[in-house]
Amino acid sequence: MSYIQIKQLVKKFNGKAVLKSLDLNIERGSLTTLLGPSGCGKSTLLRSIAGLHSIDSGEIVLDDKRIDTLSPKEREIGMVFQNYALFPNMTVEENVRFGLDMKKVNKSESRTKVQEMIALVGLEGKEKSFPRELSGGQQQRVALARALVTEPKVLLLDEPLSALDAQIRKHLQSLLKRLQLELGITMILVTHDQEEAMALSDYVYILNDGEIAQEGSPNDIYKHPKSEFIAKFIGNYNVLNKATYEKVFNAPLVDAQYVAIRPEIISPEPIEGARAIVGEVMHTAMLGSIIRYDVKIGDEMIYVDRLNRTYQQITDNKIQLYVKEEDMIKII
Ligand SMILES: Nc1ncnc2c1ncn2[C@@H]1O[C@H](COP(=O)(O)OP(=O)(O)O)[C@@H](O)[C@H]1O
Ligand SMILES: [Mg+2]
């Protein structure tokens, strides 16, 4: 049985269901991501699990125990927010110790645990600093240490990295993954960044408008998007509707309403048996390890991604592109 089971969870605000009968199963020690556009209900779901508000119906089971009837304190859940939410008048050490003091853990045990946790998140030497003396990334490390020191059964993370700049975010992503693996803790991470979700998760739930639009491993979702919404949301697929597809490829589309094509499988080099299309490069964007071309095909724009190797770059304006039939994902 799964470590966390959420069954037919409904949460309403002012009579309107924001979570519409959700079912989730989360494995012990896994990192599960809730991904979805702003306002789809991600924070509401986390807050329901943490007990920060009541739920209208359904059940939440953690480690074989029903917890939705318990107070937040009794649930043994830790939480980290986007805005760090540290106590400004307490030092790093005092912030981290807070949960242990609440639980009346004795002084010497508490001191050891706090030290260990501060070392684990890489903040040695900052014990006596106040939050205002730390960078955003360091403050979020404190928040992680503070949430983990009481050894919660689950750590809930609500867009913890969204306020940080790209480089710091990458460091903290690795830290999160390392903490999950070293401590064996179950994590539920909320993000609206699909790359972050793909990079960190064992399992992903994509929410849309209070419902689960798709669930699965990152690889599974990336390779088999179930709907137009998922295809557009994940991996920057080119999604062509039936009419556009038929115009672009000059061939009928049977048994599908849409076709999703990944930008990286469209090739400027001829592929045997592939469909050929002629396009015009309108814009070239350097994205680091890849180069993205905006290519106009008739009235349509598609993205084409190439690895950033000079000998592979597209230099002509008018180009011929090739896509293999089996690389096109049909969506009904
Ligand atoms: N306390 C609240 N009162 C009324 N409506 C709320 C409250 N909290 C969230 N909502 C609404 O519920 C929906 C989901 O919000 P939220 O869970 O915060 O989305 P997300 O975290 O995915 O951006 C939104 O339409 C939001 O306006
Ligand atoms: Mg939110």
Coordinates of C-alpha atoms and ligand atoms in Angstrom, one line a residue:
M1 CA 0.0 0.0 0.0
S2 CA 1.2 3.5 -0.8
Y3 CA 2.7 5.6 2.1
I4 CA 0.4 8.5 1.3
Q5 CA -3.1 7.9 -0.1
I6 CA -5.4 10.7 -1.0
K7 CA -8.9 9.6 -1.8
Q8 CA -11.6 11.6 -3.5
L9 CA -10.4 14.8 -1.9
V10 CA -12.7 17.7 -2.4
K11 CA -12.0 21.2 -1.2
K12 CA -14.3 24.1 -1.9
F13 CA -14.0 27.9 -1.4
N14 CA -17.2 29.8 -1.3
G15 CA -19.1 26.8 -2.6
K16 CA -16.9 26.3 -5.6
A17 CA -14.8 23.1 -5.8
V18 CA -11.1 24.0 -6.2
L19 CA -10.0 20.4 -5.8
K20 CA -12.5 18.1 -7.6
S21 CA -12.2 14.7 -6.1
L22 CA -8.5 14.0 -6.4
D23 CA -6.9 10.6 -6.0
L24 CA -3.2 10.4 -5.4
N25 CA -0.9 7.6 -4.2
I26 CA 2.6 8.5 -3.1
E27 CA 5.4 6.0 -2.4
R28 CA 7.6 6.1 0.7
G29 CA 10.9 7.9 0.1
S30 CA 9.9 9.2 -3.3
L31 CA 9.9 12.8 -4.6
T32 CA 6.6 13.5 -6.1
T33 CA 5.9 16.7 -8.0
L34 CA 2.6 18.6 -8.4
L35 CA 2.9 20.6 -11.6
G36 CA 0.4 22.8 -13.2
P37 CA -0.5 26.4 -14.2
S38 CA -1.1 29.1 -11.6
G39 CA -4.4 28.8 -9.8
C40 CA -4.9 25.1 -10.6
G41 CA -5.0 24.1 -6.9
K42 CA -1.4 23.0 -6.1
S43 CA -1.1 25.0 -2.9
T44 CA -4.6 24.1 -1.9
L45 CA -3.7 20.5 -2.1
L46 CA -0.5 20.9 0.0
R47 CA -2.4 22.9 2.6
S48 CA -5.1 20.2 2.7
I49 CA -2.4 17.6 3.4
A50 CA -0.7 19.7 6.0
G51 CA -4.1 20.5 7.7
L52 CA -3.8 24.2 7.3
H53 CA -7.4 24.2 6.3
S54 CA -10.4 21.8 6.5
I55 CA -11.4 19.7 3.6
D56 CA -15.0 19.2 2.3
S57 CA -14.8 15.5 1.7
G58 CA -12.4 12.6 1.1
E59 CA -9.6 11.0 3.1
I60 CA -5.9 11.4 3.6
V61 CA -4.0 8.5 4.9
L62 CA -0.3 8.7 5.9
D63 CA 1.6 5.6 6.9
D64 CA -1.5 3.6 7.4
K65 CA -3.1 6.2 9.6
R66 CA -5.9 8.6 8.6
I67 CA -4.6 12.1 9.2
D68 CA -7.3 14.4 7.7
T69 CA -9.1 14.4 11.1
L70 CA -5.9 15.3 13.0
S71 CA -4.6 18.8 13.9
P72 CA -1.6 20.0 11.8
K73 CA 0.8 19.3 14.7
E74 CA -0.3 15.7 15.0
R75 CA 0.3 15.0 11.3
E76 CA 4.1 14.9 11.5
I77 CA 4.5 16.9 8.3
G78 CA 7.1 19.5 7.5
M79 CA 6.5 22.4 5.2
V80 CA 8.7 24.9 3.2
F81 CA 7.3 27.9 1.5
Q82 CA 8.5 30.1 -1.4
N83 CA 9.0 33.1 0.9
Y84 CA 11.2 31.2 3.5
A85 CA 8.9 32.3 6.4
L86 CA 11.9 32.4 8.9
F87 CA 11.6 34.1 12.3
P88 CA 13.5 37.4 11.6
N89 CA 14.5 38.0 15.2
M90 CA 16.1 34.5 15.6
T91 CA 19.5 33.4 14.4
V92 CA 20.0 30.5 12.0
E93 CA 20.6 28.1 14.9
E94 CA 17.5 29.3 16.8
N95 CA 15.3 29.1 13.7
V96 CA 16.4 25.5 13.2
R97 CA 16.0 24.6 16.9
F98 CA 12.5 26.0 17.1
G99 CA 10.6 22.8 16.2
L100 CA 12.7 20.8 18.7
D101 CA 12.0 23.3 21.5
M102 CA 8.3 23.0 20.7
K103 CA 8.6 19.2 21.1
K104 CA 10.6 19.7 24.3
V105 CA 13.6 17.8 23.1
N106 CA 16.4 18.0 25.7
K107 CA 19.2 20.5 25.2
S108 CA 22.1 18.2 24.3
E109 CA 20.2 16.1 21.9
S110 CA 18.7 19.2 20.3
R111 CA 22.2 20.8 20.0
T112 CA 23.5 17.7 18.1
K113 CA 20.6 17.6 15.8
V114 CA 20.7 21.3 15.0
Q115 CA 24.4 21.1 14.2
E116 CA 24.0 18.0 12.0
M117 CA 21.1 19.6 10.1
I118 CA 23.0 22.9 9.6
A119 CA 25.9 21.0 8.2
L120 CA 23.7 18.9 6.0
V121 CA 22.3 22.0 4.2
G122 CA 25.7 23.5 3.9
L123 CA 25.4 26.4 6.4
E124 CA 28.3 25.8 8.8
G125 CA 29.7 29.0 10.1
K126 CA 26.3 30.8 9.7
E127 CA 24.8 29.6 13.0
K128 CA 24.8 33.0 14.6
S129 CA 23.6 34.9 11.6
F130 CA 20.2 36.5 11.3
P131 CA 18.0 35.8 8.2
R132 CA 18.5 39.4 7.0
E133 CA 22.2 38.8 6.8
L134 CA 21.7 35.8 4.4
S135 CA 21.0 35.5 0.7
G136 CA 17.7 34.1 -0.5
G137 CA 19.3 30.7 -1.2
Q138 CA 20.8 30.6 2.3
Q139 CA 17.5 31.5 3.9
Q140 CA 15.8 28.7 2.0
R141 CA 18.5 26.3 3.3
V142 CA 17.6 27.4 6.8
A143 CA 14.0 26.8 6.1
L144 CA 14.8 23.3 4.9
A145 CA 16.9 22.6 8.0
R146 CA 14.1 23.9 10.2
A147 CA 11.5 21.7 8.5
L148 CA 13.7 18.6 8.5
V149 CA 15.2 18.7 12.0
T150 CA 12.0 17.2 13.6
E151 CA 12.2 14.3 11.2
P152 CA 8.7 14.7 9.7
K153 CA 7.2 11.8 7.8
V154 CA 6.7 14.0 4.7
L155 CA 8.2 17.2 3.6
L156 CA 5.9 19.5 1.6
L157 CA 7.6 22.1 -0.5
D158 CA 5.5 24.9 -2.1
E159 CA 7.4 26.4 -4.9
P160 CA 10.5 26.6 -2.6
L161 CA 12.9 27.7 -5.4
S162 CA 10.7 30.0 -7.4
A163 CA 12.0 33.2 -5.9
L164 CA 15.7 32.3 -6.5
D165 CA 17.8 33.1 -9.6
A166 CA 18.7 30.3 -12.0
Q167 CA 22.1 29.3 -10.7
I168 CA 21.1 29.2 -7.0
R169 CA 18.0 27.3 -8.0
K170 CA 20.1 24.6 -9.7
H171 CA 22.2 24.3 -6.5
L172 CA 19.2 23.9 -4.3
Q173 CA 17.6 21.5 -6.7
S174 CA 20.6 19.2 -6.2
L175 CA 20.5 19.8 -2.4
L176 CA 16.8 18.7 -2.4
K177 CA 17.5 15.6 -4.3
R178 CA 20.5 14.8 -2.1
L179 CA 18.4 15.3 1.1
Q180 CA 15.6 13.1 -0.3
L181 CA 18.1 10.3 -1.0
E182 CA 20.3 10.6 2.1
L183 CA 17.5 11.0 4.6
G184 CA 15.1 8.7 2.7
I185 CA 12.4 11.3 3.3
T186 CA 9.2 11.4 1.3
M187 CA 8.8 14.8 -0.5
I188 CA 5.9 16.5 -2.3
L189 CA 7.2 19.4 -4.4
V190 CA 5.0 22.0 -6.0
T191 CA 6.4 23.8 -8.9
H192 CA 5.2 25.5 -12.1
D193 CA 8.5 24.9 -13.7
Q194 CA 8.3 21.8 -15.9
E195 CA 12.1 21.4 -16.3
E196 CA 12.4 21.3 -12.5
A197 CA 9.7 18.7 -12.3
M198 CA 11.3 16.6 -14.9
A199 CA 14.8 16.8 -13.4
L200 CA 13.9 16.0 -9.8
S201 CA 10.8 13.8 -9.7
D202 CA 10.3 10.1 -9.3
Y203 CA 6.6 10.7 -10.1
V204 CA 4.6 13.6 -11.4
Y205 CA 1.0 14.7 -11.1
I206 CA -0.1 17.4 -13.5
L207 CA -3.0 19.3 -12.3
N208 CA -5.3 21.5 -14.3
D209 CA -8.3 23.3 -12.9
G210 CA -8.5 21.2 -9.7
E211 CA -8.2 17.8 -11.6
I212 CA -5.4 15.5 -12.4
A213 CA -4.7 15.9 -16.1
Q214 CA -2.1 13.2 -16.2
E215 CA 0.2 11.3 -13.8
G216 CA 3.3 9.1 -14.4
S217 CA 7.1 9.1 -14.4
P218 CA 8.7 12.2 -16.0
N219 CA 9.8 10.1 -18.9
D220 CA 6.4 8.6 -19.4
I221 CA 4.6 11.9 -19.4
Y222 CA 7.2 13.5 -21.6
K223 CA 7.0 10.7 -24.2
H224 CA 3.3 10.1 -24.0
P225 CA 1.3 13.3 -23.4
K226 CA -2.4 12.4 -23.2
S227 CA -3.9 15.7 -24.3
E228 CA -3.2 18.9 -26.0
F229 CA -2.9 20.6 -22.6
I230 CA -0.2 18.2 -21.5
A231 CA 1.7 18.4 -24.8
K232 CA 1.8 22.1 -24.7
F233 CA 2.6 22.3 -21.0
I234 CA 5.5 19.7 -21.1
G235 CA 8.6 19.9 -23.2
N236 CA 7.5 22.7 -25.5
Y237 CA 5.9 20.3 -28.0
N238 CA 4.7 21.7 -31.3
V239 CA 1.1 20.9 -31.3
L240 CA -0.6 21.0 -34.6
N241 CA -4.4 20.7 -35.0
K242 CA -5.9 18.5 -37.7
A243 CA -6.3 21.3 -40.3
T244 CA -2.8 22.7 -39.7
Y245 CA -1.2 19.2 -39.8
E246 CA -2.9 18.4 -43.1
K247 CA -1.8 21.7 -44.6
V248 CA 1.8 21.5 -43.4
F249 CA 2.3 17.8 -44.3
N250 CA 0.0 17.7 -47.3
A251 CA -1.4 14.5 -46.0
P252 CA -4.6 13.4 -44.2
L253 CA -4.6 13.0 -40.4
V254 CA -6.6 9.9 -39.4
D255 CA -7.8 8.9 -35.9
A256 CA -6.6 12.1 -34.2
Q257 CA -7.4 15.7 -33.6
Y258 CA -3.9 16.9 -32.9
V259 CA -0.3 15.9 -33.5
A260 CA 2.5 16.7 -31.1
I261 CA 6.0 16.9 -32.3
R262 CA 9.0 17.4 -30.1
P263 CA 11.3 20.3 -31.3
E264 CA 14.4 18.1 -31.1
I265 CA 13.2 15.3 -33.4
I266 CA 12.7 17.7 -36.3
S267 CA 15.8 17.3 -38.4
P268 CA 17.4 19.5 -41.1
E269 CA 19.3 16.4 -42.3
P270 CA 17.4 14.0 -44.6
I271 CA 16.0 10.9 -42.8
E272 CA 15.0 8.0 -44.8
G273 CA 11.2 7.5 -45.0
A274 CA 10.6 10.7 -43.1
R275 CA 8.1 13.3 -44.1
A276 CA 9.6 16.5 -45.6
I277 CA 8.5 20.0 -45.1
V278 CA 9.8 23.3 -46.3
G279 CA 10.1 26.2 -43.9
E280 CA 11.7 29.6 -43.4
V281 CA 13.8 30.4 -40.3
M282 CA 12.4 33.5 -38.7
H283 CA 14.3 33.7 -35.5
T284 CA 17.3 31.9 -33.8
A285 CA 17.6 31.8 -30.0
M286 CA 20.7 30.6 -28.2
L287 CA 19.5 28.7 -25.2
G288 CA 22.9 27.4 -24.0
S289 CA 23.3 23.7 -24.9
I290 CA 20.6 24.0 -27.5
I291 CA 19.7 26.4 -30.2
R292 CA 16.0 27.0 -30.9
Y293 CA 14.8 28.0 -34.4
D294 CA 11.4 29.5 -35.0
V295 CA 10.4 28.2 -38.4
K296 CA 7.5 29.4 -40.4
I297 CA 5.7 26.8 -42.4
G298 CA 2.9 28.3 -44.4
D299 CA 1.1 30.4 -41.9
E300 CA 2.3 28.3 -38.9
M301 CA 5.3 28.7 -36.6
I302 CA 7.0 25.6 -35.2
Y303 CA 10.1 25.2 -32.9
V304 CA 13.1 23.2 -34.0
D305 CA 15.8 22.5 -31.4
R306 CA 19.3 21.5 -32.4
L307 CA 22.3 20.7 -30.1
N308 CA 24.6 23.7 -30.0
R309 CA 27.4 22.3 -32.1
T310 CA 28.6 24.6 -34.9
Y311 CA 28.7 21.9 -37.5
Q312 CA 25.0 21.2 -37.0
Q313 CA 23.7 24.8 -37.0
I314 CA 21.2 25.8 -39.5
T315 CA 22.5 28.7 -41.6
D316 CA 20.1 29.0 -44.5
N317 CA 16.9 30.9 -44.3
K318 CA 14.9 28.5 -46.4
I319 CA 15.2 25.0 -45.2
Q320 CA 13.9 21.5 -45.7
L321 CA 13.0 19.6 -42.5
Y322 CA 12.3 16.0 -41.9
V323 CA 10.1 14.3 -39.3
K324 CA 9.6 10.6 -39.0
E325 CA 6.0 9.4 -38.8
E326 CA 6.7 7.3 -35.7
D327 CA 8.0 10.4 -33.9
M328 CA 4.7 12.2 -34.2
I329 CA 2.4 11.7 -31.3
K330 CA -1.3 11.5 -32.1
I331 CA -3.7 13.0 -29.7
I332 CA -7.3 12.1 -29.9
Ligands
LIG1 N1 -8.4 31.0 1.0 C1 -9.0 31.1 -0.2 N2 -10.2 31.6 -0.4 C2 -10.8 31.6 -1.6 N3 -10.3 31.1 -2.7 C3 -9.1 30.5 -2.7 C4 -8.3 30.5 -1.4 N4 -7.2 29.9 -1.6 C5 -7.1 29.6 -2.9 N5 -8.3 29.9 -3.5 C6 -8.6 29.7 -5.0 O1 -8.4 28.4 -5.3 C7 -7.8 28.2 -6.6 C8 -6.5 27.4 -6.5 O2 -5.5 28.2 -5.8 P1 -4.1 27.7 -5.4 O3 -4.2 26.3 -4.7 O4 -3.4 28.7 -4.6 O5 -3.4 27.5 -6.8 P2 -1.9 27.3 -7.2 O6 -1.1 27.0 -6.0 O7 -2.0 26.1 -8.1 O8 -1.5 28.5 -8.0 C9 -7.6 29.6 -7.1 O9 -8.7 29.9 -8.0 C10 -7.6 30.5 -5.9 O10 -8.1 31.8 -6.2
MG2 MG 0.5 28.1 -5.2

